[in-house]
Amino acid sequence: MASEAQTGPASDVPPGGGPGPGSAGHGLVFPADDHGRRSTSDVGRAVVADALRAADPTGARAAEQETAWRTGYLPHFRRLVEAGLASPEAAVGIARDGLDSLHERMRVVDDTGEEQRLASWPAAAGGALRGVEVVGQGEVQPELVLPFHGERLRRSGLQRRVAAWVEAGVVEPSVGQAVDEVVAHPEWLRLEGHTVAVLGAGAEMGPLPSLMRWGARVAAVDLQRTELWERVLTQARNGAGTLVVPTAADDAGVLEQAAGVDLLAGVPALETWLAEQPGTLVVGNYVYADGATNVRVSMAVDELTRRLLADRGDTALGFLATPTDVFVVPGEAVEHSTRAYDGRSGRSKTLGRPLRTLSGGRLLRRQYVAGSDPGVNDSLVPQQGPNYALAKRLQRWRATVSRHDGVTVSMNVAPPTRTRSVVKNRALAAAYAGAHRFGVEVFEPATSNVLMAALLVHDLHTGGGPRHDAPWQDEAHAAAHGGLWRTAYAPRSALGLAALLGYGAARG
């Protein structure tokens, strides 16, 4: 289980791999073929096909026949979204079938090397856990305060900043409405009566620092890494909340060294531990890892989530959706993008024409067909790869299915953010540095962290926010996409130019 980027294979996993956090052959793994090879491409292709089969048989066949999955996955992930537009039932069916396919295919390898289905993962696996409480000694932050460019915005200053983002098309108007409600109800911030399980406690984009300042109770889960827990426990002790940390039941050592659990191997133990937490349990998914491990750890969270939903009827779910995915967007966003495209400066139009001609229409394309309602925003980034796309999509699938089943779900699209995992990729770092030239605002981690934590608080106090007729409307509500939905150009058609323009700034 990881909260930040780890070194890992980009696609297919070779056979073998010793036990240990993130290793290819331990805990939750991809299934092995007859030669012992664990192919992430084979699984991704099959899962997408299974998800599409009922709603879009033609799309399912196209996914099955894709021979270059690592580079050819983009249109198939778009098709998963477009096929769901046929009806709300189709969208929920795609999500449910995709999850079922993943749970049927993925496997667990125990310490003896025996491989079994996820559903057969024994409750005793991973050993028992005990919780150690750390009570913060700081003052409760009594109101929502947003760090932004060196300032600390509150009340009307905060509301003006969010309103400016709405006006610029950086966030959807419903973000402003949600923030206004949290500002009006500062007592919500403590999340009285809840325990928030932050899976990925050290994540840059996770809510733990904000929840600690606001006085909430948090069950923190992350890998057993001393430097990570030194940082997390410092935040807890300086904060005003209560942090409960899992350790092995027989480990009474220094907490910074004893804290943590490998989610890839510890789902049953975590299920038992989290099921006993007081108040309404919120399972917050903030995990991340590189390559194939990202799918594995996301599946571990999903299996844990599935079990906790069965254990406790009061379980709520929290997710952050990546903005670099495919989303259905409202007609208002299409109109905003169309105005931006039609209102380009004369210089932009002059430079754009030869670029589109020389690139065969690939560069600086209009984002939507004018008048589309709804539209489809395709912000998938090829450099992130099919494993990243599948890991994030399965989280959206769980949110869709759970909301349909009556579970309180907070799933909000987070803005593009300069996290460590992004800026270490030179191409993405350069694209983010040049993104402002195309109407996309890239956020600093401190700003994203507080904004998204506030939206989580809002959702937990409003039953997950308003219910809509179609799942895509739930996903579009309170989306802080950074402008990707409302920019003039199809994002991938401007990505290379943004990287070129931002290369110097990224190097600096």
PDB file of N, CA and C in Angstrom, residues 199-278:
ATOM      1  N   LEU A 199      -6.841   5.700   3.908  1.00  0.00           N
ATOM      2  CA  LEU A 199      -5.994   4.677   3.313  1.00  0.00           C
ATOM      3  C   LEU A 199      -5.023   5.378   2.365  1.00  0.00           C
ATOM      4  N   GLY A 200      -3.763   5.412   2.783  1.00  0.00           N
ATOM      5  CA  GLY A 200      -2.778   6.256   2.119  1.00  0.00           C
ATOM      6  C   GLY A 200      -2.562   7.479   2.979  1.00  0.00           C
ATOM      7  N   ALA A 201      -2.259   7.249   4.264  1.00  0.00           N
ATOM      8  CA  ALA A 201      -2.218   8.334   5.242  1.00  0.00           C
ATOM      9  C   ALA A 201      -1.177   9.388   4.888  1.00  0.00           C
ATOM     10  N   GLY A 202      -0.100   8.996   4.207  1.00  0.00           N
ATOM     11  CA  GLY A 202       0.937   9.949   3.865  1.00  0.00           C
ATOM     12  C   GLY A 202       0.755  10.620   2.523  1.00  0.00           C
ATOM     13  N   ALA A 203      -0.383  10.410   1.874  1.00  0.00           N
ATOM     14  CA  ALA A 203      -0.591  10.943   0.527  1.00  0.00           C
ATOM     15  C   ALA A 203      -0.611  12.462   0.513  1.00  0.00           C
ATOM     16  N   GLU A 204       0.049  13.049  -0.464  1.00  0.00           N
ATOM     17  CA  GLU A 204       0.029  14.510  -0.607  1.00  0.00           C
ATOM     18  C   GLU A 204      -1.384  15.035  -0.828  1.00  0.00           C
ATOM     19  N   MET A 205      -2.201  14.282  -1.540  1.00  0.00           N
ATOM     20  CA  MET A 205      -3.555  14.728  -1.854  1.00  0.00           C
ATOM     21  C   MET A 205      -4.580  14.260  -0.826  1.00  0.00           C
ATOM     22  N   GLY A 206      -4.140  13.538   0.201  1.00  0.00           N
ATOM     23  CA  GLY A 206      -5.075  13.022   1.177  1.00  0.00           C
ATOM     24  C   GLY A 206      -5.534  14.086   2.164  1.00  0.00           C
ATOM     25  N   PRO A 207      -6.615  13.819   2.913  1.00  0.00           N
ATOM     26  CA  PRO A 207      -7.197  14.822   3.811  1.00  0.00           C
ATOM     27  C   PRO A 207      -6.631  14.817   5.212  1.00  0.00           C
ATOM     28  N   LEU A 208      -5.675  13.930   5.527  1.00  0.00           N
ATOM     29  CA  LEU A 208      -5.260  13.762   6.916  1.00  0.00           C
ATOM     30  C   LEU A 208      -4.792  15.062   7.579  1.00  0.00           C
ATOM     31  N   PRO A 209      -3.913  15.871   6.964  1.00  0.00           N
ATOM     32  CA  PRO A 209      -3.483  17.098   7.648  1.00  0.00           C
ATOM     33  C   PRO A 209      -4.646  18.022   7.996  1.00  0.00           C
ATOM     34  N   SER A 210      -5.601  18.163   7.068  1.00  0.00           N
ATOM     35  CA  SER A 210      -6.747  19.028   7.331  1.00  0.00           C
ATOM     36  C   SER A 210      -7.619  18.458   8.439  1.00  0.00           C
ATOM     37  N   LEU A 211      -7.892  17.168   8.396  1.00  0.00           N
ATOM     38  CA  LEU A 211      -8.743  16.549   9.411  1.00  0.00           C
ATOM     39  C   LEU A 211      -8.109  16.662  10.796  1.00  0.00           C
ATOM     40  N   MET A 212      -6.785  16.561  10.875  1.00  0.00           N
ATOM     41  CA  MET A 212      -6.119  16.713  12.157  1.00  0.00           C
ATOM     42  C   MET A 212      -6.267  18.144  12.683  1.00  0.00           C
ATOM     43  N   ARG A 213      -6.149  19.129  11.814  1.00  0.00           N
ATOM     44  CA  ARG A 213      -6.318  20.527  12.245  1.00  0.00           C
ATOM     45  C   ARG A 213      -7.740  20.790  12.715  1.00  0.00           C
ATOM     46  N   TRP A 214      -8.702  20.114  12.077  1.00  0.00           N
ATOM     47  CA  TRP A 214     -10.113  20.382  12.377  1.00  0.00           C
ATOM     48  C   TRP A 214     -10.635  19.599  13.587  1.00  0.00           C
ATOM     49  N   GLY A 215      -9.836  18.670  14.118  1.00  0.00           N
ATOM     50  CA  GLY A 215     -10.239  17.941  15.310  1.00  0.00           C
ATOM     51  C   GLY A 215     -10.994  16.660  15.056  1.00  0.00           C
ATOM     52  N   ALA A 216     -10.833  16.060  13.888  1.00  0.00           N
ATOM     53  CA  ALA A 216     -11.548  14.828  13.553  1.00  0.00           C
ATOM     54  C   ALA A 216     -10.835  13.600  14.127  1.00  0.00           C
ATOM     55  N   ARG A 217     -11.533  12.466  14.074  1.00  0.00           N
ATOM     56  CA  ARG A 217     -10.938  11.177  14.442  1.00  0.00           C
ATOM     57  C   ARG A 217     -10.589  10.447  13.153  1.00  0.00           C
ATOM     58  N   VAL A 218      -9.325  10.016  13.042  1.00  0.00           N
ATOM     59  CA  VAL A 218      -8.824   9.406  11.811  1.00  0.00           C
ATOM     60  C   VAL A 218      -8.141   8.085  12.140  1.00  0.00           C
ATOM     61  N   ALA A 219      -8.471   7.042  11.405  1.00  0.00           N
ATOM     62  CA  ALA A 219      -7.732   5.777  11.435  1.00  0.00           C
ATOM     63  C   ALA A 219      -6.795   5.796  10.235  1.00  0.00           C
ATOM     64  N   ALA A 220      -5.499   5.841  10.511  1.00  0.00           N
ATOM     65  CA  ALA A 220      -4.501   6.049   9.460  1.00  0.00           C
ATOM     66  C   ALA A 220      -3.897   4.729   9.023  1.00  0.00           C
ATOM     67  N   VAL A 221      -3.851   4.498   7.714  1.00  0.00           N
ATOM     68  CA  VAL A 221      -3.295   3.262   7.162  1.00  0.00           C
ATOM     69  C   VAL A 221      -2.272   3.614   6.094  1.00  0.00           C
ATOM     70  N   ASP A 222      -1.077   3.089   6.247  1.00  0.00           N
ATOM     71  CA  ASP A 222      -0.041   3.235   5.228  1.00  0.00           C
ATOM     72  C   ASP A 222       1.034   2.189   5.502  1.00  0.00           C
ATOM     73  N   LEU A 223       2.020   2.122   4.638  1.00  0.00           N
ATOM     74  CA  LEU A 223       3.093   1.150   4.779  1.00  0.00           C
ATOM     75  C   LEU A 223       3.915   1.376   6.049  1.00  0.00           C
ATOM     76  N   GLN A 224       4.581   0.345   6.505  1.00  0.00           N
ATOM     77  CA  GLN A 224       5.430   0.440   7.689  1.00  0.00           C
ATOM     78  C   GLN A 224       6.766   1.054   7.283  1.00  0.00           C
ATOM     79  N   ARG A 225       6.785   2.382   7.244  1.00  0.00           N
ATOM     80  CA  ARG A 225       7.969   3.139   6.858  1.00  0.00           C
ATOM     81  C   ARG A 225       8.192   4.229   7.893  1.00  0.00           C
ATOM     82  N   THR A 226       9.314   4.177   8.564  1.00  0.00           N
ATOM     83  CA  THR A 226       9.571   5.061   9.691  1.00  0.00           C
ATOM     84  C   THR A 226       9.479   6.526   9.307  1.00  0.00           C
ATOM     85  N   GLU A 227      10.102   6.901   8.170  1.00  0.00           N
ATOM     86  CA  GLU A 227      10.102   8.317   7.793  1.00  0.00           C
ATOM     87  C   GLU A 227       8.702   8.816   7.474  1.00  0.00           C
ATOM     88  N   LEU A 228       7.859   7.962   6.927  1.00  0.00           N
ATOM     89  CA  LEU A 228       6.478   8.338   6.641  1.00  0.00           C
ATOM     90  C   LEU A 228       5.713   8.578   7.934  1.00  0.00           C
ATOM     91  N   TRP A 229       5.847   7.657   8.883  1.00  0.00           N
ATOM     92  CA  TRP A 229       5.091   7.778  10.136  1.00  0.00           C
ATOM     93  C   TRP A 229       5.643   8.894  11.015  1.00  0.00           C
ATOM     94  N   GLU A 230       6.918   9.214  10.905  1.00  0.00           N
ATOM     95  CA  GLU A 230       7.431  10.379  11.636  1.00  0.00           C
ATOM     96  C   GLU A 230       6.692  11.635  11.193  1.00  0.00           C
ATOM     97  N   ARG A 231       6.473  11.757   9.890  1.00  0.00           N
ATOM     98  CA  ARG A 231       5.759  12.927   9.367  1.00  0.00           C
ATOM     99  C   ARG A 231       4.290  12.911   9.772  1.00  0.00           C
ATOM    100  N   VAL A 232       3.635  11.749   9.623  1.00  0.00           N
ATOM    101  CA  VAL A 232       2.208  11.645   9.935  1.00  0.00           C
ATOM    102  C   VAL A 232       1.950  11.861  11.427  1.00  0.00           C
ATOM    103  N   LEU A 233       2.773  11.261  12.266  1.00  0.00           N
ATOM    104  CA  LEU A 233       2.572  11.391  13.709  1.00  0.00           C
ATOM    105  C   LEU A 233       2.873  12.800  14.194  1.00  0.00           C
ATOM    106  N   THR A 234       3.797  13.489  13.542  1.00  0.00           N
ATOM    107  CA  THR A 234       4.039  14.894  13.877  1.00  0.00           C
ATOM    108  C   THR A 234       2.812  15.734  13.566  1.00  0.00           C
ATOM    109  N   GLN A 235       2.197  15.482  12.402  1.00  0.00           N
ATOM    110  CA  GLN A 235       0.962  16.192  12.063  1.00  0.00           C
ATOM    111  C   GLN A 235      -0.122  15.925  13.104  1.00  0.00           C
ATOM    112  N   ALA A 236      -0.217  14.675  13.559  1.00  0.00           N
ATOM    113  CA  ALA A 236      -1.238  14.321  14.537  1.00  0.00           C
ATOM    114  C   ALA A 236      -0.989  15.010  15.877  1.00  0.00           C
ATOM    115  N   ARG A 237       0.257  14.974  16.354  1.00  0.00           N
ATOM    116  CA  ARG A 237       0.567  15.562  17.662  1.00  0.00           C
ATOM    117  C   ARG A 237       0.419  17.074  17.654  1.00  0.00           C
ATOM    118  N   ASN A 238       0.714  17.699  16.519  1.00  0.00           N
ATOM    119  CA  ASN A 238       0.567  19.150  16.422  1.00  0.00           C
ATOM    120  C   ASN A 238      -0.868  19.567  16.133  1.00  0.00           C
ATOM    121  N   GLY A 239      -1.688  18.608  15.734  1.00  0.00           N
ATOM    122  CA  GLY A 239      -3.072  18.908  15.399  1.00  0.00           C
ATOM    123  C   GLY A 239      -3.978  18.867  16.605  1.00  0.00           C
ATOM    124  N   ALA A 240      -5.299  18.811  16.327  1.00  0.00           N
ATOM    125  CA  ALA A 240      -6.290  18.841  17.397  1.00  0.00           C
ATOM    126  C   ALA A 240      -7.209  17.638  17.366  1.00  0.00           C
ATOM    127  N   GLY A 241      -6.926  16.683  16.486  1.00  0.00           N
ATOM    128  CA  GLY A 241      -7.774  15.514  16.361  1.00  0.00           C
ATOM    129  C   GLY A 241      -7.199  14.314  17.082  1.00  0.00           C
ATOM    130  N   THR A 242      -7.783  13.157  16.799  1.00  0.00           N
ATOM    131  CA  THR A 242      -7.304  11.889  17.350  1.00  0.00           C
ATOM    132  C   THR A 242      -6.927  10.982  16.191  1.00  0.00           C
ATOM    133  N   LEU A 243      -5.687  10.529  16.190  1.00  0.00           N
ATOM    134  CA  LEU A 243      -5.203   9.608  15.168  1.00  0.00           C
ATOM    135  C   LEU A 243      -5.069   8.238  15.803  1.00  0.00           C
ATOM    136  N   VAL A 244      -5.675   7.230  15.205  1.00  0.00           N
ATOM    137  CA  VAL A 244      -5.511   5.859  15.673  1.00  0.00           C
ATOM    138  C   VAL A 244      -4.719   5.113  14.611  1.00  0.00           C
ATOM    139  N   VAL A 245      -3.646   4.454  15.069  1.00  0.00           N
ATOM    140  CA  VAL A 245      -2.641   3.883  14.175  1.00  0.00           C
ATOM    141  C   VAL A 245      -2.592   2.372  14.366  1.00  0.00           C
ATOM    142  N   PRO A 246      -2.594   1.588  13.265  1.00  0.00           N
ATOM    143  CA  PRO A 246      -2.504   0.131  13.406  1.00  0.00           C
ATOM    144  C   PRO A 246      -1.064  -0.340  13.567  1.00  0.00           C
ATOM    145  N   THR A 247      -0.863  -1.272  14.480  1.00  0.00           N
ATOM    146  CA  THR A 247       0.420  -1.950  14.614  1.00  0.00           C
ATOM    147  C   THR A 247       0.128  -3.433  14.793  1.00  0.00           C
ATOM    148  N   ALA A 248       1.137  -4.262  14.611  1.00  0.00           N
ATOM    149  CA  ALA A 248       0.981  -5.678  14.911  1.00  0.00           C
ATOM    150  C   ALA A 248       0.621  -5.829  16.383  1.00  0.00           C
ATOM    151  N   ALA A 249      -0.244  -6.784  16.689  1.00  0.00           N
ATOM    152  CA  ALA A 249      -0.782  -6.920  18.043  1.00  0.00           C
ATOM    153  C   ALA A 249       0.301  -7.123  19.084  1.00  0.00           C
ATOM    154  N   ASP A 250       1.421  -7.732  18.701  1.00  0.00           N
ATOM    155  CA  ASP A 250       2.469  -8.026  19.672  1.00  0.00           C
ATOM    156  C   ASP A 250       3.644  -7.057  19.581  1.00  0.00           C
ATOM    157  N   ASP A 251       3.477  -5.948  18.855  1.00  0.00           N
ATOM    158  CA  ASP A 251       4.569  -5.003  18.654  1.00  0.00           C
ATOM    159  C   ASP A 251       4.384  -3.814  19.587  1.00  0.00           C
ATOM    160  N   ALA A 252       5.237  -3.704  20.581  1.00  0.00           N
ATOM    161  CA  ALA A 252       5.157  -2.608  21.541  1.00  0.00           C
ATOM    162  C   ALA A 252       6.358  -1.677  21.406  1.00  0.00           C
ATOM    163  N   GLY A 253       6.949  -1.629  20.239  1.00  0.00           N
ATOM    164  CA  GLY A 253       8.140  -0.816  20.024  1.00  0.00           C
ATOM    165  C   GLY A 253       7.804   0.648  19.820  1.00  0.00           C
ATOM    166  N   VAL A 254       8.811   1.411  19.370  1.00  0.00           N
ATOM    167  CA  VAL A 254       8.620   2.825  19.064  1.00  0.00           C
ATOM    168  C   VAL A 254       7.542   2.949  17.984  1.00  0.00           C
ATOM    169  N   LEU A 255       6.560   3.808  18.224  1.00  0.00           N
ATOM    170  CA  LEU A 255       5.395   3.851  17.346  1.00  0.00           C
ATOM    171  C   LEU A 255       5.773   4.179  15.907  1.00  0.00           C
ATOM    172  N   GLU A 256       6.700   5.114  15.723  1.00  0.00           N
ATOM    173  CA  GLU A 256       7.114   5.479  14.365  1.00  0.00           C
ATOM    174  C   GLU A 256       7.658   4.283  13.589  1.00  0.00           C
ATOM    175  N   GLN A 257       8.246   3.333  14.311  1.00  0.00           N
ATOM    176  CA  GLN A 257       8.810   2.144  13.668  1.00  0.00           C
ATOM    177  C   GLN A 257       7.810   0.998  13.599  1.00  0.00           C
ATOM    178  N   ALA A 258       6.876   0.955  14.539  1.00  0.00           N
ATOM    179  CA  ALA A 258       5.929  -0.159  14.592  1.00  0.00           C
ATOM    180  C   ALA A 258       4.677   0.085  13.772  1.00  0.00           C
ATOM    181  N   ALA A 259       4.340   1.335  13.520  1.00  0.00           N
ATOM    182  CA  ALA A 259       3.082   1.672  12.846  1.00  0.00           C
ATOM    183  C   ALA A 259       3.081   1.202  11.405  1.00  0.00           C
ATOM    184  N   GLY A 260       1.893   0.860  10.910  1.00  0.00           N
ATOM    185  CA  GLY A 260       1.715   0.574   9.500  1.00  0.00           C
ATOM    186  C   GLY A 260       1.402  -0.871   9.192  1.00  0.00           C
ATOM    187  N   VAL A 261       0.883  -1.071   7.993  1.00  0.00           N
ATOM    188  CA  VAL A 261       0.528  -2.409   7.533  1.00  0.00           C
ATOM    189  C   VAL A 261       0.562  -2.397   6.010  1.00  0.00           C
ATOM    190  N   ASP A 262       0.993  -3.500   5.429  1.00  0.00           N
ATOM    191  CA  ASP A 262       1.015  -3.643   3.971  1.00  0.00           C
ATOM    192  C   ASP A 262      -0.375  -4.037   3.504  1.00  0.00           C
ATOM    193  N   LEU A 263      -1.075  -3.123   2.884  1.00  0.00           N
ATOM    194  CA  LEU A 263      -2.441  -3.383   2.443  1.00  0.00           C
ATOM    195  C   LEU A 263      -2.526  -4.532   1.446  1.00  0.00           C
ATOM    196  N   LEU A 264      -1.486  -4.735   0.657  1.00  0.00           N
ATOM    197  CA  LEU A 264      -1.502  -5.812  -0.331  1.00  0.00           C
ATOM    198  C   LEU A 264      -1.633  -7.186   0.321  1.00  0.00           C
ATOM    199  N   ALA A 265      -1.198  -7.302   1.560  1.00  0.00           N
ATOM    200  CA  ALA A 265      -1.283  -8.581   2.258  1.00  0.00           C
ATOM    201  C   ALA A 265      -2.170  -8.530   3.495  1.00  0.00           C
ATOM    202  N   GLY A 266      -2.647  -7.333   3.874  1.00  0.00           N
ATOM    203  CA  GLY A 266      -3.303  -7.184   5.165  1.00  0.00           C
ATOM    204  C   GLY A 266      -4.778  -6.882   5.153  1.00  0.00           C
ATOM    205  N   VAL A 267      -5.471  -7.114   4.047  1.00  0.00           N
ATOM    206  CA  VAL A 267      -6.887  -6.778   3.969  1.00  0.00           C
ATOM    207  C   VAL A 267      -7.712  -7.442   5.075  1.00  0.00           C
ATOM    208  N   PRO A 268      -7.598  -8.745   5.314  1.00  0.00           N
ATOM    209  CA  PRO A 268      -8.430  -9.355   6.357  1.00  0.00           C
ATOM    210  C   PRO A 268      -8.203  -8.750   7.741  1.00  0.00           C
ATOM    211  N   ALA A 269      -6.945  -8.513   8.089  1.00  0.00           N
ATOM    212  CA  ALA A 269      -6.661  -7.924   9.400  1.00  0.00           C
ATOM    213  C   ALA A 269      -7.200  -6.502   9.491  1.00  0.00           C
ATOM    214  N   LEU A 270      -7.052  -5.732   8.419  1.00  0.00           N
ATOM    215  CA  LEU A 270      -7.580  -4.367   8.415  1.00  0.00           C
ATOM    216  C   LEU A 270      -9.099  -4.359   8.475  1.00  0.00           C
ATOM    217  N   GLU A 271      -9.732  -5.316   7.815  1.00  0.00           N
ATOM    218  CA  GLU A 271     -11.193  -5.412   7.879  1.00  0.00           C
ATOM    219  C   GLU A 271     -11.648  -5.556   9.328  1.00  0.00           C
ATOM    220  N   THR A 272     -11.029  -6.467  10.072  1.00  0.00           N
ATOM    221  CA  THR A 272     -11.395  -6.684  11.469  1.00  0.00           C
ATOM    222  C   THR A 272     -11.151  -5.437  12.302  1.00  0.00           C
ATOM    223  N   TRP A 273     -10.001  -4.811  12.101  1.00  0.00           N
ATOM    224  CA  TRP A 273      -9.632  -3.629  12.885  1.00  0.00           C
ATOM    225  C   TRP A 273     -10.558  -2.447  12.591  1.00  0.00           C
ATOM    226  N   LEU A 274     -10.807  -2.169  11.320  1.00  0.00           N
ATOM    227  CA  LEU A 274     -11.635  -1.015  10.964  1.00  0.00           C
ATOM    228  C   LEU A 274     -13.097  -1.237  11.310  1.00  0.00           C
ATOM    229  N   ALA A 275     -13.557  -2.477  11.238  1.00  0.00           N
ATOM    230  CA  ALA A 275     -14.960  -2.758  11.563  1.00  0.00           C
ATOM    231  C   ALA A 275     -15.280  -2.431  13.008  1.00  0.00           C
ATOM    232  N   GLU A 276     -14.261  -2.354  13.862  1.00  0.00           N
ATOM    233  CA  GLU A 276     -14.478  -2.088  15.280  1.00  0.00           C
ATOM    234  C   GLU A 276     -14.367  -0.603  15.629  1.00  0.00           C
ATOM    235  N   GLN A 277     -14.085   0.243  14.663  1.00  0.00           N
ATOM    236  CA  GLN A 277     -13.911   1.664  14.955  1.00  0.00           C
ATOM    237  C   GLN A 277     -15.257   2.311  15.292  1.00  0.00           C
ATOM    238  N   PRO A 278     -15.255   3.283  16.217  1.00  0.00           N
ATOM    239  CA  PRO A 278     -16.521   3.898  16.641  1.00  0.00           C
ATOM    240  C   PRO A 278     -17.075   4.891  15.627  1.00  0.00           C
TER     241      PRO A 278
END
